[in-house]
XYZ file of C-alpha atoms in Angstrom:
473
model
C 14.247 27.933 21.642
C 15.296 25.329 24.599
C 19.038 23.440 23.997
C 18.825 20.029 23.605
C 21.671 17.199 23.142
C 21.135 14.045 21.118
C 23.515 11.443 21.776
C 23.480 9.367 18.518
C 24.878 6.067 18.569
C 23.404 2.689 16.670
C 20.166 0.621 17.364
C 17.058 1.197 16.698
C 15.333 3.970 15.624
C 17.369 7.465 15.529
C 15.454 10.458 16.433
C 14.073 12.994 13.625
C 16.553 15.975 13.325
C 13.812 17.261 11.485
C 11.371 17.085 14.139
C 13.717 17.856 17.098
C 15.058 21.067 15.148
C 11.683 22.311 15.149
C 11.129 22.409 18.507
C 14.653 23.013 19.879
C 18.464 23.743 18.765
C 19.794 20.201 18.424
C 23.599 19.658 19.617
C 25.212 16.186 18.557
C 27.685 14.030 20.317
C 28.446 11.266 18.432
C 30.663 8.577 20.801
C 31.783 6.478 17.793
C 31.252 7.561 14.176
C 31.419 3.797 12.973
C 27.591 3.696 14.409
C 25.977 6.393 12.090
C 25.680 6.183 9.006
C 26.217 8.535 5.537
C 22.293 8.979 5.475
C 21.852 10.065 9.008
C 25.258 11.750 9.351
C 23.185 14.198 6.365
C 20.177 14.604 8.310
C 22.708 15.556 10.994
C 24.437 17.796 9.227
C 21.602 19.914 8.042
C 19.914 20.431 11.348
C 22.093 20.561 14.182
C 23.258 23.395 15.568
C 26.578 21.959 16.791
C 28.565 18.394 15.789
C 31.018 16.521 18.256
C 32.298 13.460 17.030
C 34.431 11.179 19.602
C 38.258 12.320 18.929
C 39.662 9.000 19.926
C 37.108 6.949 17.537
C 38.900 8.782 14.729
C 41.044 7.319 12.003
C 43.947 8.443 10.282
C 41.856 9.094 7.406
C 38.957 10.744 9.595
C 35.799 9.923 10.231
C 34.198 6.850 8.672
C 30.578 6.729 8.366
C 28.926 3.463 6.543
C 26.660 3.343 4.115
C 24.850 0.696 6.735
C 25.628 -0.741 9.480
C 24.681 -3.451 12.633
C 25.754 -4.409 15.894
C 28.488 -6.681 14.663
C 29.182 -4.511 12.222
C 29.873 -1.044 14.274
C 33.530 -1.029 15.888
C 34.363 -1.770 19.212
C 33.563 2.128 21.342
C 36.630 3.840 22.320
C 35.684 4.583 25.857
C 34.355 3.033 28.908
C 31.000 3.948 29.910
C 32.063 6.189 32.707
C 34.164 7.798 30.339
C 31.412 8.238 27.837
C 29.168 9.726 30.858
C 31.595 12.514 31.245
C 31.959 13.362 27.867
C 28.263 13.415 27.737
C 27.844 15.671 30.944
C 30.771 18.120 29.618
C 28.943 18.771 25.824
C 25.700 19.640 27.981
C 27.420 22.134 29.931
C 29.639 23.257 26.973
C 25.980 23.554 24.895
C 23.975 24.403 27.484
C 21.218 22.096 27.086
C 18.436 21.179 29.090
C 17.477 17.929 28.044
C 19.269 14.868 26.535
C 17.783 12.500 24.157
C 19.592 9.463 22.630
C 16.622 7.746 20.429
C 16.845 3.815 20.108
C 20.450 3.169 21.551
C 19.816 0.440 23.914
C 23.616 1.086 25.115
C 22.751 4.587 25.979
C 20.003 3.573 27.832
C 21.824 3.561 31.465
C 24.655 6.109 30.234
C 22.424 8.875 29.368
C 20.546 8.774 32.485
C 23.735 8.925 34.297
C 24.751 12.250 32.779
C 20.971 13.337 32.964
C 20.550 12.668 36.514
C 24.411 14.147 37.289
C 22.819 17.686 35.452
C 19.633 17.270 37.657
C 17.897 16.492 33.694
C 14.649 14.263 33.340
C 15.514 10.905 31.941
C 14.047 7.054 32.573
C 16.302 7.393 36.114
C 19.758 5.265 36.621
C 18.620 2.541 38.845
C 15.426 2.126 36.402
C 17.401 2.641 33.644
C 19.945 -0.338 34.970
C 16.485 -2.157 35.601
C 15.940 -2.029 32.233
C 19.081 -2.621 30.543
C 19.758 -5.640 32.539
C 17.684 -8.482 31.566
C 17.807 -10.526 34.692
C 17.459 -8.012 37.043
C 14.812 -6.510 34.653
C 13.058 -10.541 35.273
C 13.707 -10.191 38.946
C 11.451 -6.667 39.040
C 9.214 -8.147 37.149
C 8.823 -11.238 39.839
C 8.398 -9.015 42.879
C 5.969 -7.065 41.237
C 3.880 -9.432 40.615
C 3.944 -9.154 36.352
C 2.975 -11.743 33.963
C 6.555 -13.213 32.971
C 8.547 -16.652 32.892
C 10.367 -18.203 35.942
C 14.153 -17.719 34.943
C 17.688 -18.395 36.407
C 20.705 -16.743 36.258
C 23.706 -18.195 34.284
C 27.279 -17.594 34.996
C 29.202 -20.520 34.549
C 27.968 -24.125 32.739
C 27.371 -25.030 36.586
C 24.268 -22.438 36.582
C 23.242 -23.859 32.789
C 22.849 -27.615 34.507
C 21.573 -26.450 37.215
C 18.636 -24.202 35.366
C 17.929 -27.249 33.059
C 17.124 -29.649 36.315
C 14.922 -26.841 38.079
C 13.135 -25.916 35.604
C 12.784 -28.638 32.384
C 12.842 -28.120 28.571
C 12.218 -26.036 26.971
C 14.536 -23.076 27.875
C 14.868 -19.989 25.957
C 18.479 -18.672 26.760
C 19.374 -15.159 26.549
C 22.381 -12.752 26.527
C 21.143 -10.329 29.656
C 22.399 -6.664 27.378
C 22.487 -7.315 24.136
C 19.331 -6.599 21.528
C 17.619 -7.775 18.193
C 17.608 -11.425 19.613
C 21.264 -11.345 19.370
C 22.116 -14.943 21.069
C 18.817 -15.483 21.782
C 18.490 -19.311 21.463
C 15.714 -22.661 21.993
C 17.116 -25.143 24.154
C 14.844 -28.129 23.991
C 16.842 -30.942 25.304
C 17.789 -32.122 21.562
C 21.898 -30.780 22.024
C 23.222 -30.536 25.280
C 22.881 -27.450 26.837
C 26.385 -26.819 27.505
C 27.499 -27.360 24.005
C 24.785 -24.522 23.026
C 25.734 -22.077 25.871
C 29.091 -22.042 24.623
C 28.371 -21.643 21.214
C 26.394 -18.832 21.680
C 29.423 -17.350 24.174
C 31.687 -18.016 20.997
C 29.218 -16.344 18.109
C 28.820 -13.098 20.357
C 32.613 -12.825 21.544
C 33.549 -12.907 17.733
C 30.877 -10.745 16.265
C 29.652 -8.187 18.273
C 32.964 -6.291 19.222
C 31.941 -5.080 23.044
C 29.408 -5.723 24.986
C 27.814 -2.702 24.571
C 28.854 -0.569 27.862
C 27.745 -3.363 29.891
C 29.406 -3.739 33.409
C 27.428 -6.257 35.627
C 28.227 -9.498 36.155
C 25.558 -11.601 34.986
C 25.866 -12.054 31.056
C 23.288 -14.771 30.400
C 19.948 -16.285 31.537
C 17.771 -18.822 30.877
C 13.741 -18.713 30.831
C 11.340 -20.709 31.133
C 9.477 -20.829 27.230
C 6.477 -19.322 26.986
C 3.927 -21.275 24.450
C 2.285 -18.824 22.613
C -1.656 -19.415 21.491
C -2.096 -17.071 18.231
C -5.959 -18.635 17.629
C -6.930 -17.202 20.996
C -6.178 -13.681 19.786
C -5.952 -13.391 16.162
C -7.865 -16.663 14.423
C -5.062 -15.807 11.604
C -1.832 -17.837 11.135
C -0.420 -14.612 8.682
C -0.185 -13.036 12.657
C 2.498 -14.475 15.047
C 2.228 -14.797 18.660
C 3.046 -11.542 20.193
C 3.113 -8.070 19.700
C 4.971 -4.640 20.552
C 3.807 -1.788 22.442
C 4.567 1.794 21.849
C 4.545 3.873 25.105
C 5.719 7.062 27.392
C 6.555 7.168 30.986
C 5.719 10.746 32.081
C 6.690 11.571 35.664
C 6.853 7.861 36.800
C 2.926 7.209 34.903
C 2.589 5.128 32.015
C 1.063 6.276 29.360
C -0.017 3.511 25.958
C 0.125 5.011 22.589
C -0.031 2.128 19.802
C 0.204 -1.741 19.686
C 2.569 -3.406 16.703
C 1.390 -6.461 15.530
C 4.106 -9.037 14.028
C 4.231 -11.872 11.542
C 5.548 -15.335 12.549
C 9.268 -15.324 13.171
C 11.937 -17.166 11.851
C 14.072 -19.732 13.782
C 16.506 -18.125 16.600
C 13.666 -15.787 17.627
C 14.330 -13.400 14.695
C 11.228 -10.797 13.825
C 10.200 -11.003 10.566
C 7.730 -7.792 10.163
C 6.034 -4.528 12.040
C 2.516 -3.741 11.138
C 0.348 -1.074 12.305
C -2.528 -0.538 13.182
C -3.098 -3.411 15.132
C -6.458 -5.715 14.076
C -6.574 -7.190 17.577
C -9.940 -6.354 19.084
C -10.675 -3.476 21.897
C -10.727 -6.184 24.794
C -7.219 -7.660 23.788
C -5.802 -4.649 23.319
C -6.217 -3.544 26.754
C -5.463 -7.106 28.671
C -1.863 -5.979 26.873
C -1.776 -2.435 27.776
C -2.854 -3.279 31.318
C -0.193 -6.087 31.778
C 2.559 -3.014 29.644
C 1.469 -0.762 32.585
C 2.590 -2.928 35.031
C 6.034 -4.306 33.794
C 6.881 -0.636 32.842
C 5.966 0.955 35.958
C 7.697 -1.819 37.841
C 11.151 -0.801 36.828
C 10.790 2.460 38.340
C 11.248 3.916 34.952
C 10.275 8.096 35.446
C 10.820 10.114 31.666
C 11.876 8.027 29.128
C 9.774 5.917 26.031
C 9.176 1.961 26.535
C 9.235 -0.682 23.845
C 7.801 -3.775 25.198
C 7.345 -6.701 24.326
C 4.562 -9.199 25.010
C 3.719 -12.940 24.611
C 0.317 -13.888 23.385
C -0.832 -17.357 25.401
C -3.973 -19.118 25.523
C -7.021 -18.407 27.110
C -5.732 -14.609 26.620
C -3.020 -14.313 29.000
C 0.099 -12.323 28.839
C 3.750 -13.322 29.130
C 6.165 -9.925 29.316
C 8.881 -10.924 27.074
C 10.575 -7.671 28.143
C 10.917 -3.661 27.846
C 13.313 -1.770 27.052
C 13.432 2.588 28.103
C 13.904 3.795 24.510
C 12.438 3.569 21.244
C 11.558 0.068 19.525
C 13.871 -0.169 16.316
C 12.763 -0.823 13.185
C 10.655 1.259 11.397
C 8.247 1.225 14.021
C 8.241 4.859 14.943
C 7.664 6.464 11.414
C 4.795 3.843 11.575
C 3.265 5.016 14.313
C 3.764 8.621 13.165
C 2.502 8.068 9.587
C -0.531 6.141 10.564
C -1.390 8.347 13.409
C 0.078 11.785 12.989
C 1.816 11.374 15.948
C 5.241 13.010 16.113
C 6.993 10.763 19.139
C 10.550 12.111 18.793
C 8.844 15.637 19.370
C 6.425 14.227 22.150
C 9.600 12.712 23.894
C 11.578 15.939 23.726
C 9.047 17.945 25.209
C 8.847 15.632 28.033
C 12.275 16.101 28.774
C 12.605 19.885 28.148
C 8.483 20.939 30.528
C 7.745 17.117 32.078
C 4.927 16.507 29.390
C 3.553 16.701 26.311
C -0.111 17.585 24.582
C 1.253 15.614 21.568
C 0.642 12.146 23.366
C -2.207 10.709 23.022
C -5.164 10.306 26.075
C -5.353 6.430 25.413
C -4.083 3.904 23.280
C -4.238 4.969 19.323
C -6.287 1.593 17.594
C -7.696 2.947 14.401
C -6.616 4.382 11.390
C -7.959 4.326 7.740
C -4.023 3.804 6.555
C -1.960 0.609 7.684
C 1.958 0.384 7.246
C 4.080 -2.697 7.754
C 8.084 -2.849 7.832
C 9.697 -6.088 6.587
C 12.986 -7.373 5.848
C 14.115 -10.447 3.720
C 16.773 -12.458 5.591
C 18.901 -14.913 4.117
C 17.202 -17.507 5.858
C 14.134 -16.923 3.451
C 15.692 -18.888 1.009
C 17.786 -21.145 3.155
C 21.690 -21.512 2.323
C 24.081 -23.499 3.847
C 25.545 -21.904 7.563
C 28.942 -23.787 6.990
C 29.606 -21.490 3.846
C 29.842 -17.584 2.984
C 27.985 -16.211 -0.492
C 28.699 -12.659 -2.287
C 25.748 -11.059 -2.616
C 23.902 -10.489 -5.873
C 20.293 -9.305 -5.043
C 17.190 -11.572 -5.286
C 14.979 -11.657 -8.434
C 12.023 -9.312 -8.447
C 8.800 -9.819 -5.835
C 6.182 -7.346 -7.283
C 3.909 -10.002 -8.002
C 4.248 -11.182 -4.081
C 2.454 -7.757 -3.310
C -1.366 -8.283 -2.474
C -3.844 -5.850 -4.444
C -3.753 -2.695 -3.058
C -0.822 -2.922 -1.370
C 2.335 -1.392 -2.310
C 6.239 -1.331 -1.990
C 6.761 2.595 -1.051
C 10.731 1.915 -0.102
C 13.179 -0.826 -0.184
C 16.397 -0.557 1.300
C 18.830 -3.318 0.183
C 22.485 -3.865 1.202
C 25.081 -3.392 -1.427
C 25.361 -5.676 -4.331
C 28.723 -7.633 -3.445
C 28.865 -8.077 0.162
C 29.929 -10.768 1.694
C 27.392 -12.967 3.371
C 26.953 -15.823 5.866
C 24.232 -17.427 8.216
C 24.602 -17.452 11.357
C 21.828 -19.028 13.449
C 22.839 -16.909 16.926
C 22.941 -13.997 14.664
C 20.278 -14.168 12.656
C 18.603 -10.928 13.283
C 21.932 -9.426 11.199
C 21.371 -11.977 8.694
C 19.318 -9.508 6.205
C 19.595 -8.495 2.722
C 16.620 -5.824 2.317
C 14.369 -3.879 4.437
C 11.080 -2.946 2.843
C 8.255 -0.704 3.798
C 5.220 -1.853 2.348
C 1.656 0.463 2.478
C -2.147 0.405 2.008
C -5.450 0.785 3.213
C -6.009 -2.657 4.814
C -3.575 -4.311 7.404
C -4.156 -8.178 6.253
C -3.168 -7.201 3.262
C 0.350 -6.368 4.163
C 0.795 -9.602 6.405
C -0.352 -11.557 3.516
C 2.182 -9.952 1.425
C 4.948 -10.609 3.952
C 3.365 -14.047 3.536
C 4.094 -14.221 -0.091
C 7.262 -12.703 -0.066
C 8.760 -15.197 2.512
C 7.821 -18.001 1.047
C 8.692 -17.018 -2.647
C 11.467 -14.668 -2.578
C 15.087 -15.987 -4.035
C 18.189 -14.945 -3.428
C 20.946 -14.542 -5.804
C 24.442 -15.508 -4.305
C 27.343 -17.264 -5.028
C 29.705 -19.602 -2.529
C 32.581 -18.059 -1.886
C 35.455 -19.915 -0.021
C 35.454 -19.096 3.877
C 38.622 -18.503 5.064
C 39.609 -15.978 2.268
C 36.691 -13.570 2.923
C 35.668 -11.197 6.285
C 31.746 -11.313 6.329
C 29.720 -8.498 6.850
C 26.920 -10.548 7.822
């Protein structure tokens, strides 16, 4: 069998070690241990042919791997990104790969296809890669090309935030340009000033997220023009919200569709609530948003690599491209797609990288299935509690009888009883308590138990005083 080297690091969804072990001996380089956890680190340890873990990330007492973890949770990395690129670039050489894969690790994105392109390996490409990891310039491709997205500005100083506001009117969505999970991702409608916003959101992400995440260009922020969403024109279903996810591969520069994700409505500060699949938009929807995914992906320059992209659902059927990103969405979105479909994407991606394609993908877009699968989480903001004040932990009181007939909970995933809690409304997308994966035959059925859930669920916590406790949340 081929070599192949997984860089594992946090964010979205890790690749199989089951899957990639089947197909290939799987070396690991692991650039900060604080970013995998116990349960992968196993999975890790029982497939891979060889282990490196980052010497300088280690602490006197070894190696610590959580039990879970986030991005304000994971410590700060150890080394720059050039630094990381080498160490990367020496393991494949010391393994003798011929492929590196790094699964959902948005701040891998650009470092792995430095070390790929360095080894003359397959990957998304380093100027498409830096297309994609940038969010402006990301916006900027997107312009030139021509694909449906907002008008935007760049913001570098509170200067460029008055300036944007003037040009372009309320309301703004404003956006860190590296970070992921909606992470600072914030409404300005002309209620605050925008200045006092912009520098909140500076403050929460300075004192929560450790780094920024290997990235190195200048421009940290933007702002967008809002895109108004239109869920009756696609869906004539308020359980669905107003945009989806699509699944895809870039083979050799071609895009190629594999499954849309539908969503239920978010919570405030842009914060997904839920992943469902299959999709129950119909044929002629789904392929307005393939056609507009094609475009935005393929505008990047993006070569070998998976997409996650995100798209706005507006009235009268048009598109908005939220953005993309070269890796796979997080969440539990892959094993979705896998379950529903029987497609193995962490295999079909490694073979692309090891022989330039794979059989595995699919000819068109995957839309039917007699199975549907939806991935939830409960968030603290499900049963609202005050954002001045921290809370311990205690679980929430049982939601079996939230679960539509026929549906069912197959896993839950909750944090550990005892942890110290707070909301944060520029961090909400860490805010959560419990992940569920909820299954059965019928799709509506598991949006209408998100439904339930949401609106019933309650929390057990109790206040804590704030400036005796370090929150995990």
């Amino acid at each position: 069998m081929k070599n192949i080297l997984l860089v594992s690091d946090l964010g979205g969804f890790p690749p199989s070690l089951e899957s990639l072990s089947a197909i290939a001996n799987v070396f690991v380089y692991i650039p900060r241990p604080s970013a995998v956890t116990n349960r992968y680190m196993a999975t890790i340890n029982r497939y891979a042919s060889g282990i490196v873990k980052e010497i300088t990330a280690s602490t006197p007492d070894g190696y610590d791997h959580p039990d879970w973890v986030t991005f304000t949770g994971a410590e700060a990395y150890t080394l720059t990104e050039e630094e990381i690129v080498s160490e990367i670039i020496r393991y494949a050489k010391g393994f003798e790969v011929e492929a590196i894969i790094f699964g959902g690790a948005e701040n891998m994105v650009l470092s792995v296809a430095k070390a790929a392109e360095a080894l003359d390996f397959r990957s998304a490409g380093i100027d498409a890669a830096r297309n994609a990891r940038n969010k402006y310039t990301m916006r900027e491709k997107f312009r030139q090309a021509g694909v449906p997205s907002p008008d935007f500005r760049a913001i570098y100083s509170e200067e460029d935030m008055l300036s944007a506001v003037q040009a372009l009117g309320y309301p703004l969505v404003l956006k860190p340009t590296y970070l992921a999970c909606s992470i600072g991702v914030t409404l300005i409608d002309g209620s605050r000033n925008p200045i006092e916003v912009f520098r909140e959101v500076q403050q929460d992400i300075l004192d929560n997220t450790g780094d920024s995440l290997l990235f190195n260009e200048e421009c940290l922020f933007l702002v967008e023009e809002y895109m108004e969403g239109c869920n009756e024109d696609w869906y004539a279903d308020p359980l669905y919200a107003d945009y989806v996810s699509v699944e895809g591969m870039m083979v050799n520069g071609e895009y190629r569709p594999v499954a849309i994700t539908d969503k239920t409505p978010m919570l405030s500060s842009f914060t997904e609530t839920s992943h469902i699949v299959p999709s129950i938009l119909d044929e002629e929807a789904q392929l307005i948003i393939v056609d507009a995914c094609r475009r935005a992906n393929e505008s990047l320059g993006l070569q070998n690599c998976p997409t996650h992209t995100e798209v706005k659902l507006m009235k009268d059927r048009r598109v908005g491209i939220i953005e993309t990103a070269a890796r796979f969405g997080g969440w539990n979105i892959i094993p979705q797609i896998n379950d529903v479909y029987g497609l193995d994407l962490t295999q079909a991606w490694a073979e692309v990288l090891l022989y330039g394609d794979s059989a595995k993908l699919p000819v068109s877009l995957l839309q039917r299935s007699d199975i549907s699968r939806c991935n939830m989480r409960i968030y603290l903001e499900d049963n609202p509690l005050d954002a001045s004040l921290h809370y311990q932990y205690a679980g929430y009181e049982p939601i079996d009888h939230f679960i539509e007939h026929g549906a069912s909970v197959h896993a839950e995933l909750e944090i550990p009883k005892g942890t110290l809690v707070s909301s944060n409304p520029h961090l909400n997308a860490m805010s959560f308590v419990s992940t569920l994966d909820l299954r059965g035959p019928q799709a509506r059925d598991l949006a209408q138990s998100v439904r339930n859930i949401r609106q019933g669920v309650r929390l057990q916590v109790s206040e804590v005083e704030s400036e005796k406790v370090e929150v995990n949340v």
